[in-house]
PDB file of C-alpha atoms in Angstrom:
ATOM      1  CA  SER A  19      14.239   8.786   7.874  1.00  0.00           C
ATOM      2  CA  GLN A  20      12.772   6.915   5.310  1.00  0.00           C
ATOM      3  CA  THR A  21      14.585   7.257   2.070  1.00  0.00           C
ATOM      4  CA  ILE A  22      14.996   5.762  -1.324  1.00  0.00           C
ATOM      5  CA  HIS A  23      17.855   5.973  -3.547  1.00  0.00           C
ATOM      6  CA  GLN A  24      18.193   5.076  -7.187  1.00  0.00           C
ATOM      7  CA  TRP A  25      21.253   5.815  -9.381  1.00  0.00           C
ATOM      8  CA  PRO A  26      22.277   6.442 -12.026  1.00  0.00           C
ATOM      9  CA  ALA A  27      20.345   9.493 -12.636  1.00  0.00           C
ATOM     10  CA  THR A  28      21.116   9.430 -16.549  1.00  0.00           C
ATOM     11  CA  LEU A  29      22.700   6.495 -18.818  1.00  0.00           C
ATOM     12  CA  VAL A  30      23.849   6.302 -22.798  1.00  0.00           C
ATOM     13  CA  GLN A  31      24.689   2.652 -23.139  1.00  0.00           C
ATOM     14  CA  PRO A  32      25.454   1.229 -26.723  1.00  0.00           C
ATOM     15  CA  VAL A  33      23.128  -1.815 -28.269  1.00  0.00           C
ATOM     16  CA  GLY A  34      23.970  -5.100 -26.925  1.00  0.00           C
ATOM     17  CA  SER A  35      25.663  -4.028 -23.931  1.00  0.00           C
ATOM     18  CA  PRO A  36      24.154  -5.049 -20.064  1.00  0.00           C
ATOM     19  CA  LEU A  37      22.445  -3.094 -17.778  1.00  0.00           C
ATOM     20  CA  SER A  38      22.396  -2.887 -14.171  1.00  0.00           C
ATOM     21  CA  LEU A  39      20.105  -0.218 -12.325  1.00  0.00           C
ATOM     22  CA  GLU A  40      20.149  -0.149  -8.631  1.00  0.00           C
ATOM     23  CA  CYS A  41      17.523   1.081  -6.251  1.00  0.00           C
ATOM     24  CA  THR A  42      17.889   0.841  -2.164  1.00  0.00           C
ATOM     25  CA  VAL A  43      15.517   1.761   0.646  1.00  0.00           C
ATOM     26  CA  GLU A  44      16.366   3.119   3.864  1.00  0.00           C
ATOM     27  CA  GLY A  45      14.697   3.732   7.245  1.00  0.00           C
ATOM     28  CA  THR A  46      12.132   0.562   6.759  1.00  0.00           C
ATOM     29  CA  SER A  47      11.651  -2.781   6.938  1.00  0.00           C
ATOM     30  CA  ASN A  48      10.363  -5.504   4.394  1.00  0.00           C
ATOM     31  CA  PRO A  49       8.842  -3.057   1.643  1.00  0.00           C
ATOM     32  CA  ASN A  50       6.955  -4.096  -1.401  1.00  0.00           C
ATOM     33  CA  LEU A  51       9.416  -2.510  -4.447  1.00  0.00           C
ATOM     34  CA  TYR A  52       8.400  -1.672  -7.841  1.00  0.00           C
ATOM     35  CA  TRP A  53       9.940  -1.060 -11.000  1.00  0.00           C
ATOM     36  CA  TYR A  54       8.247   1.058 -13.557  1.00  0.00           C
ATOM     37  CA  ARG A  55       9.395   2.340 -16.926  1.00  0.00           C
ATOM     38  CA  GLN A  56       8.282   5.429 -19.095  1.00  0.00           C
ATOM     39  CA  ALA A  57       8.537   4.997 -22.917  1.00  0.00           C
ATOM     40  CA  ALA A  58       8.636   8.010 -25.139  1.00  0.00           C
ATOM     41  CA  GLY A  59       4.933   9.299 -25.364  1.00  0.00           C
ATOM     42  CA  ARG A  60       3.530   7.252 -22.597  1.00  0.00           C
ATOM     43  CA  GLY A  61       2.748   6.911 -19.394  1.00  0.00           C
ATOM     44  CA  LEU A  62       4.682   4.741 -16.468  1.00  0.00           C
ATOM     45  CA  GLN A  63       4.157   1.225 -16.584  1.00  0.00           C
ATOM     46  CA  LEU A  64       4.826  -1.603 -13.992  1.00  0.00           C
ATOM     47  CA  LEU A  65       7.838  -3.673 -14.923  1.00  0.00           C
ATOM     48  CA  PHE A  66       8.222  -5.825 -11.971  1.00  0.00           C
ATOM     49  CA  TYR A  67       7.320  -5.871  -8.154  1.00  0.00           C
ATOM     50  CA  SER A  68       8.313  -7.955  -5.112  1.00  0.00           C
ATOM     51  CA  VAL A  69       6.971  -8.690  -1.867  1.00  0.00           C
ATOM     52  CA  GLY A  70      10.265  -9.816  -0.301  1.00  0.00           C
ATOM     53  CA  ILE A  71      13.554 -11.404  -0.797  1.00  0.00           C
ATOM     54  CA  GLY A  72      13.967 -13.574  -3.731  1.00  0.00           C
ATOM     55  CA  GLN A  73      10.266 -12.875  -4.680  1.00  0.00           C
ATOM     56  CA  ILE A  74      10.070 -11.149  -8.382  1.00  0.00           C
ATOM     57  CA  SER A  75       6.867 -10.680 -10.473  1.00  0.00           C
ATOM     58  CA  SER A  76       6.772  -9.543 -13.962  1.00  0.00           C
ATOM     59  CA  GLU A  77       3.592  -7.526 -15.235  1.00  0.00           C
ATOM     60  CA  VAL A  78       5.077  -7.957 -19.107  1.00  0.00           C
ATOM     61  CA  PRO A  79       7.639 -10.305 -21.069  1.00  0.00           C
ATOM     62  CA  GLN A  80      10.602  -8.081 -21.968  1.00  0.00           C
ATOM     63  CA  ASN A  81      14.160  -7.917 -22.480  1.00  0.00           C
ATOM     64  CA  LEU A  82      14.763  -7.121 -18.740  1.00  0.00           C
ATOM     65  CA  SER A  83      14.648  -9.146 -15.487  1.00  0.00           C
ATOM     66  CA  ALA A  84      14.619  -8.054 -11.977  1.00  0.00           C
ATOM     67  CA  SER A  85      16.544  -9.092  -8.733  1.00  0.00           C
ATOM     68  CA  ARG A  86      15.839  -8.695  -4.776  1.00  0.00           C
ATOM     69  CA  PRO A  87      19.133  -9.889  -3.558  1.00  0.00           C
ATOM     70  CA  GLN A  88      18.267  -8.030  -0.287  1.00  0.00           C
ATOM     71  CA  ASP A  89      15.282  -6.436   1.641  1.00  0.00           C
ATOM     72  CA  ARG A  90      16.050  -2.843   0.960  1.00  0.00           C
ATOM     73  CA  GLN A  91      17.864  -3.663  -2.597  1.00  0.00           C
ATOM     74  CA  PHE A  92      15.914  -4.021  -5.935  1.00  0.00           C
ATOM     75  CA  ILE A  93      17.905  -4.208  -8.951  1.00  0.00           C
ATOM     76  CA  LEU A  94      16.933  -4.088 -12.890  1.00  0.00           C
ATOM     77  CA  SER A  95      18.794  -5.630 -15.274  1.00  0.00           C
ATOM     78  CA  SER A  96      19.440  -6.637 -19.119  1.00  0.00           C
ATOM     79  CA  LYS A  97      22.076  -8.987 -20.522  1.00  0.00           C
ATOM     80  CA  LYS A  98      21.963  -7.418 -23.793  1.00  0.00           C
ATOM     81  CA  LEU A  99      20.256  -3.614 -24.368  1.00  0.00           C
ATOM     82  CA  LEU A 100      18.096  -2.913 -27.100  1.00  0.00           C
ATOM     83  CA  LEU A 101      17.035   0.353 -28.780  1.00  0.00           C
ATOM     84  CA  SER A 102      13.404  -0.037 -27.458  1.00  0.00           C
ATOM     85  CA  ASP A 103      14.909  -0.324 -23.834  1.00  0.00           C
ATOM     86  CA  SER A 104      15.398   3.285 -23.820  1.00  0.00           C
ATOM     87  CA  GLY A 105      13.322   5.322 -21.582  1.00  0.00           C
ATOM     88  CA  PHE A 106      12.777   6.684 -18.112  1.00  0.00           C
ATOM     89  CA  TYR A 107      12.977   3.840 -15.129  1.00  0.00           C
ATOM     90  CA  LEU A 108      11.502   4.950 -11.902  1.00  0.00           C
ATOM     91  CA  CYS A 109      11.707   2.243  -8.546  1.00  0.00           C
ATOM     92  CA  ALA A 110       9.227   2.993  -5.668  1.00  0.00           C
ATOM     93  CA  TRP A 111       8.235   1.272  -2.454  1.00  0.00           C
ATOM     94  CA  VAL A 112       5.304   1.043  -0.337  1.00  0.00           C
ATOM     95  CA  LEU A 113       4.605  -1.187   3.037  1.00  0.00           C
ATOM     96  CA  THR A 114       2.645  -4.087   2.759  1.00  0.00           C
ATOM     97  CA  GLY A 115      -1.044  -2.711   3.770  1.00  0.00           C
ATOM     98  CA  GLY A 116       0.185   1.011   3.336  1.00  0.00           C
ATOM     99  CA  TYR A 117      -0.581   2.999   0.761  1.00  0.00           C
ATOM    100  CA  GLY A 118       2.143   6.031   0.805  1.00  0.00           C
ATOM    101  CA  TYR A 119       4.648   5.018  -1.972  1.00  0.00           C
ATOM    102  CA  THR A 120       7.750   6.703  -2.293  1.00  0.00           C
ATOM    103  CA  PHE A 121       9.411   7.318  -5.083  1.00  0.00           C
ATOM    104  CA  GLY A 122      13.314   7.272  -6.448  1.00  0.00           C
ATOM    105  CA  SER A 123      14.197  10.227  -8.631  1.00  0.00           C
ATOM    106  CA  GLY A 124      14.046   7.983 -11.653  1.00  0.00           C
ATOM    107  CA  THR A 125      16.769   6.887 -14.300  1.00  0.00           C
ATOM    108  CA  ARG A 126      16.669   8.215 -17.924  1.00  0.00           C
ATOM    109  CA  LEU A 127      18.394   5.701 -19.959  1.00  0.00           C
ATOM    110  CA  THR A 128      19.378   5.930 -23.495  1.00  0.00           C
ATOM    111  CA  VAL A 129      20.672   3.171 -25.651  1.00  0.00           C
ATOM    112  CA  VAL A 130      22.096   3.876 -28.757  1.00  0.00           C
TER     113      VAL A 130
ATOM    114  CA  LYS B  20      -7.514  -2.428 -13.275  1.00  0.00           C
ATOM    115  CA  ASN B  21      -7.793   0.972 -12.584  1.00  0.00           C
ATOM    116  CA  GLU B  22      -7.815   3.228 -15.519  1.00  0.00           C
ATOM    117  CA  VAL B  23      -6.625   6.624 -15.100  1.00  0.00           C
ATOM    118  CA  GLU B  24      -7.431   9.906 -17.233  1.00  0.00           C
ATOM    119  CA  GLN B  25      -6.050  13.088 -17.332  1.00  0.00           C
ATOM    120  CA  SER B  26      -6.756  16.229 -18.786  1.00  0.00           C
ATOM    121  CA  PRO B  27      -5.541  18.271 -20.440  1.00  0.00           C
ATOM    122  CA  GLN B  28      -2.897  16.760 -22.374  1.00  0.00           C
ATOM    123  CA  ASN B  29      -1.050  19.846 -22.879  1.00  0.00           C
ATOM    124  CA  LEU B  30      -1.388  23.363 -21.153  1.00  0.00           C
ATOM    125  CA  THR B  31       0.058  26.811 -21.824  1.00  0.00           C
ATOM    126  CA  ALA B  32      -0.094  29.429 -19.560  1.00  0.00           C
ATOM    127  CA  GLN B  33       0.769  33.189 -18.853  1.00  0.00           C
ATOM    128  CA  GLU B  34       2.843  33.924 -15.801  1.00  0.00           C
ATOM    129  CA  GLY B  35       0.895  34.145 -12.787  1.00  0.00           C
ATOM    130  CA  GLU B  36      -2.540  32.337 -14.228  1.00  0.00           C
ATOM    131  CA  PHE B  37      -4.457  29.871 -11.944  1.00  0.00           C
ATOM    132  CA  ILE B  38      -3.987  26.587 -13.289  1.00  0.00           C
ATOM    133  CA  THR B  39      -6.022  23.510 -12.782  1.00  0.00           C
ATOM    134  CA  ILE B  40      -5.041  19.997 -13.803  1.00  0.00           C
ATOM    135  CA  ASN B  41      -7.604  16.915 -13.603  1.00  0.00           C
ATOM    136  CA  CYS B  42      -7.570  13.333 -13.210  1.00  0.00           C
ATOM    137  CA  SER B  43     -10.206  10.494 -13.039  1.00  0.00           C
ATOM    138  CA  TYR B  44     -10.047   7.043 -12.327  1.00  0.00           C
ATOM    139  CA  SER B  45     -12.238   4.019 -12.780  1.00  0.00           C
ATOM    140  CA  VAL B  46     -11.913   2.366  -9.439  1.00  0.00           C
ATOM    141  CA  GLY B  47     -12.555   3.197  -5.878  1.00  0.00           C
ATOM    142  CA  ILE B  48      -8.833   3.652  -4.097  1.00  0.00           C
ATOM    143  CA  SER B  49      -7.037   4.190  -1.056  1.00  0.00           C
ATOM    144  CA  ALA B  50      -4.995   6.844  -1.982  1.00  0.00           C
ATOM    145  CA  LEU B  51      -4.374   9.063  -5.032  1.00  0.00           C
ATOM    146  CA  HIS B  52      -0.884  10.568  -5.797  1.00  0.00           C
ATOM    147  CA  TRP B  53       0.626  13.520  -7.835  1.00  0.00           C
ATOM    148  CA  LEU B  54       3.878  13.649  -8.756  1.00  0.00           C
ATOM    149  CA  GLN B  55       5.741  16.219 -10.737  1.00  0.00           C
ATOM    150  CA  GLN B  56       8.184  15.282 -13.519  1.00  0.00           C
ATOM    151  CA  HIS B  57      11.109  17.846 -14.530  1.00  0.00           C
ATOM    152  CA  PRO B  58      12.643  18.322 -18.058  1.00  0.00           C
ATOM    153  CA  GLY B  59      15.380  16.215 -16.750  1.00  0.00           C
ATOM    154  CA  GLY B  60      13.270  13.490 -15.867  1.00  0.00           C
ATOM    155  CA  GLY B  61      13.526  13.633 -12.290  1.00  0.00           C
ATOM    156  CA  ILE B  62      10.129  13.000 -10.067  1.00  0.00           C
ATOM    157  CA  VAL B  63       9.289  14.778  -7.209  1.00  0.00           C
ATOM    158  CA  SER B  64       6.389  13.448  -5.162  1.00  0.00           C
ATOM    159  CA  LEU B  65       3.779  16.429  -4.441  1.00  0.00           C
ATOM    160  CA  PHE B  66       0.669  15.245  -2.806  1.00  0.00           C
ATOM    161  CA  MET B  67      -0.625  11.735  -1.288  1.00  0.00           C
ATOM    162  CA  LEU B  68      -4.293  12.483  -0.588  1.00  0.00           C
ATOM    163  CA  SER B  69      -7.291   9.969   0.192  1.00  0.00           C
ATOM    164  CA  SER B  70      -9.932  12.528   0.965  1.00  0.00           C
ATOM    165  CA  GLY B  71     -10.542  16.038   1.011  1.00  0.00           C
ATOM    166  CA  LYS B  72      -7.936  18.941   0.060  1.00  0.00           C
ATOM    167  CA  LYS B  73      -4.312  19.492   0.583  1.00  0.00           C
ATOM    168  CA  LYS B  74      -2.439  22.647   0.126  1.00  0.00           C
ATOM    169  CA  HIS B  75       1.547  22.877  -0.116  1.00  0.00           C
ATOM    170  CA  GLY B  76       2.945  26.388  -1.250  1.00  0.00           C
ATOM    171  CA  ARG B  77       0.994  27.444  -4.415  1.00  0.00           C
ATOM    172  CA  LEU B  78      -0.254  24.049  -4.795  1.00  0.00           C
ATOM    173  CA  ILE B  79      -3.530  22.536  -4.102  1.00  0.00           C
ATOM    174  CA  ALA B  80      -5.083  19.108  -4.644  1.00  0.00           C
ATOM    175  CA  THR B  81      -8.182  18.105  -4.106  1.00  0.00           C
ATOM    176  CA  ILE B  82      -9.934  14.506  -4.374  1.00  0.00           C
ATOM    177  CA  ASN B  83     -13.774  13.776  -4.486  1.00  0.00           C
ATOM    178  CA  ILE B  84     -13.747   9.711  -3.989  1.00  0.00           C
ATOM    179  CA  GLN B  85     -17.573   9.415  -4.763  1.00  0.00           C
ATOM    180  CA  GLU B  86     -16.813  11.175  -8.343  1.00  0.00           C
ATOM    181  CA  LYS B  87     -13.529   9.299  -8.313  1.00  0.00           C
ATOM    182  CA  HIS B  88     -11.901  12.730  -9.692  1.00  0.00           C
ATOM    183  CA  SER B  89      -9.193  14.530  -8.318  1.00  0.00           C
ATOM    184  CA  SER B  90      -7.900  18.161  -9.572  1.00  0.00           C
ATOM    185  CA  LEU B  91      -4.515  19.909  -9.344  1.00  0.00           C
ATOM    186  CA  HIS B  92      -4.482  23.505  -8.784  1.00  0.00           C
ATOM    187  CA  ILE B  93      -1.220  26.083  -9.245  1.00  0.00           C
ATOM    188  CA  THR B  94      -2.157  29.671  -7.927  1.00  0.00           C
ATOM    189  CA  ALA B  95      -0.181  32.357  -9.468  1.00  0.00           C
ATOM    190  CA  SER B  96       1.977  29.937 -12.056  1.00  0.00           C
ATOM    191  CA  HIS B  97       5.470  30.495 -12.484  1.00  0.00           C
ATOM    192  CA  PRO B  98       7.702  29.421 -15.572  1.00  0.00           C
ATOM    193  CA  ARG B  99       9.600  27.331 -12.929  1.00  0.00           C
ATOM    194  CA  ASP B 100       6.136  25.271 -12.645  1.00  0.00           C
ATOM    195  CA  SER B 101       6.762  24.141 -16.229  1.00  0.00           C
ATOM    196  CA  ALA B 102       6.892  20.172 -15.967  1.00  0.00           C
ATOM    197  CA  VAL B 103       4.941  17.093 -16.575  1.00  0.00           C
ATOM    198  CA  TYR B 104       2.243  16.787 -13.642  1.00  0.00           C
ATOM    199  CA  ILE B 105       1.211  12.909 -13.168  1.00  0.00           C
ATOM    200  CA  CYS B 106      -1.552  11.474 -11.156  1.00  0.00           C
ATOM    201  CA  ALA B 107      -1.399   7.678 -10.057  1.00  0.00           C
ATOM    202  CA  VAL B 108      -3.552   5.228  -8.005  1.00  0.00           C
ATOM    203  CA  PRO B 109      -3.512   1.817  -7.242  1.00  0.00           C
ATOM    204  CA  SER B 110      -4.366  -0.643  -9.886  1.00  0.00           C
ATOM    205  CA  ASN B 111      -6.960  -1.860  -7.307  1.00  0.00           C
ATOM    206  CA  SER B 112      -8.860  -1.426  -4.444  1.00  0.00           C
ATOM    207  CA  GLY B 113      -6.202  -2.006  -1.474  1.00  0.00           C
ATOM    208  CA  ASN B 114      -2.192  -2.222  -1.561  1.00  0.00           C
ATOM    209  CA  THR B 115      -1.329  -3.099  -5.344  1.00  0.00           C
ATOM    210  CA  PRO B 116       0.925  -1.406  -7.709  1.00  0.00           C
ATOM    211  CA  LEU B 117       0.040   1.915  -9.120  1.00  0.00           C
ATOM    212  CA  VAL B 118      -1.203   2.974 -12.276  1.00  0.00           C
ATOM    213  CA  PHE B 119      -0.102   6.059 -13.848  1.00  0.00           C
ATOM    214  CA  GLY B 120      -1.875   8.555 -15.918  1.00  0.00           C
ATOM    215  CA  LYS B 121       0.089   9.981 -19.068  1.00  0.00           C
ATOM    216  CA  GLY B 122       0.626  12.972 -17.839  1.00  0.00           C
ATOM    217  CA  THR B 123      -0.259  16.951 -18.519  1.00  0.00           C
ATOM    218  CA  ARG B 124       2.569  18.872 -19.912  1.00  0.00           C
ATOM    219  CA  LEU B 125       2.420  22.486 -18.604  1.00  0.00           C
ATOM    220  CA  SER B 126       4.640  25.181 -19.723  1.00  0.00           C
ATOM    221  CA  VAL B 127       4.350  28.810 -18.099  1.00  0.00           C
ATOM    222  CA  ILE B 128       5.247  31.773 -20.141  1.00  0.00           C
ATOM    223  CA  ALA B 129       6.881  34.846 -18.468  1.00  0.00           C
TER     224      ALA B 129
END
């Protein structure tokens, strides 16, 4: 079956520390992968998307980066977290040409 | 780029009430998603629909493609339905990243 794993569910990190959030997909090949963020009081906004291994597109400039080292693995990273990086991070995927998105359960990040 | 409007922003209901949450968008789409976000933050996908109506338990989702509008209904609401309900649509026609509404915060009081 097609599933998506996102971890951890919650994370508390100090300012200036690095970040690595991982999202993996099972049961499909060559998905389009997405990272979204929900800041306090706002809707989910697109951060990065990837249509293939090593292909990353960024929607907005920020303190974060993304990588896709394998077909079904999407990683969100930061070298030094800022307080403003706090929020809810959501991974999702869809097949090219499809419209049925599958969502991870999300990670709530608090930077202190 | 699609713009999504949800209403109401906040909704408080008594247990047992029938609830309606609305979502409007500006660009024609292939499918619309309804999601539920629990107080702890976890996201659950409720529906994906491209036409007509879908039902799952006490939840009903409808979409009118011509009017670019969707509604989520909850029948016989229960306190465990308390959550944020979010609709999402592709940013443009076709297979493009999703644009999310800001969500409707529902509180159901016993």
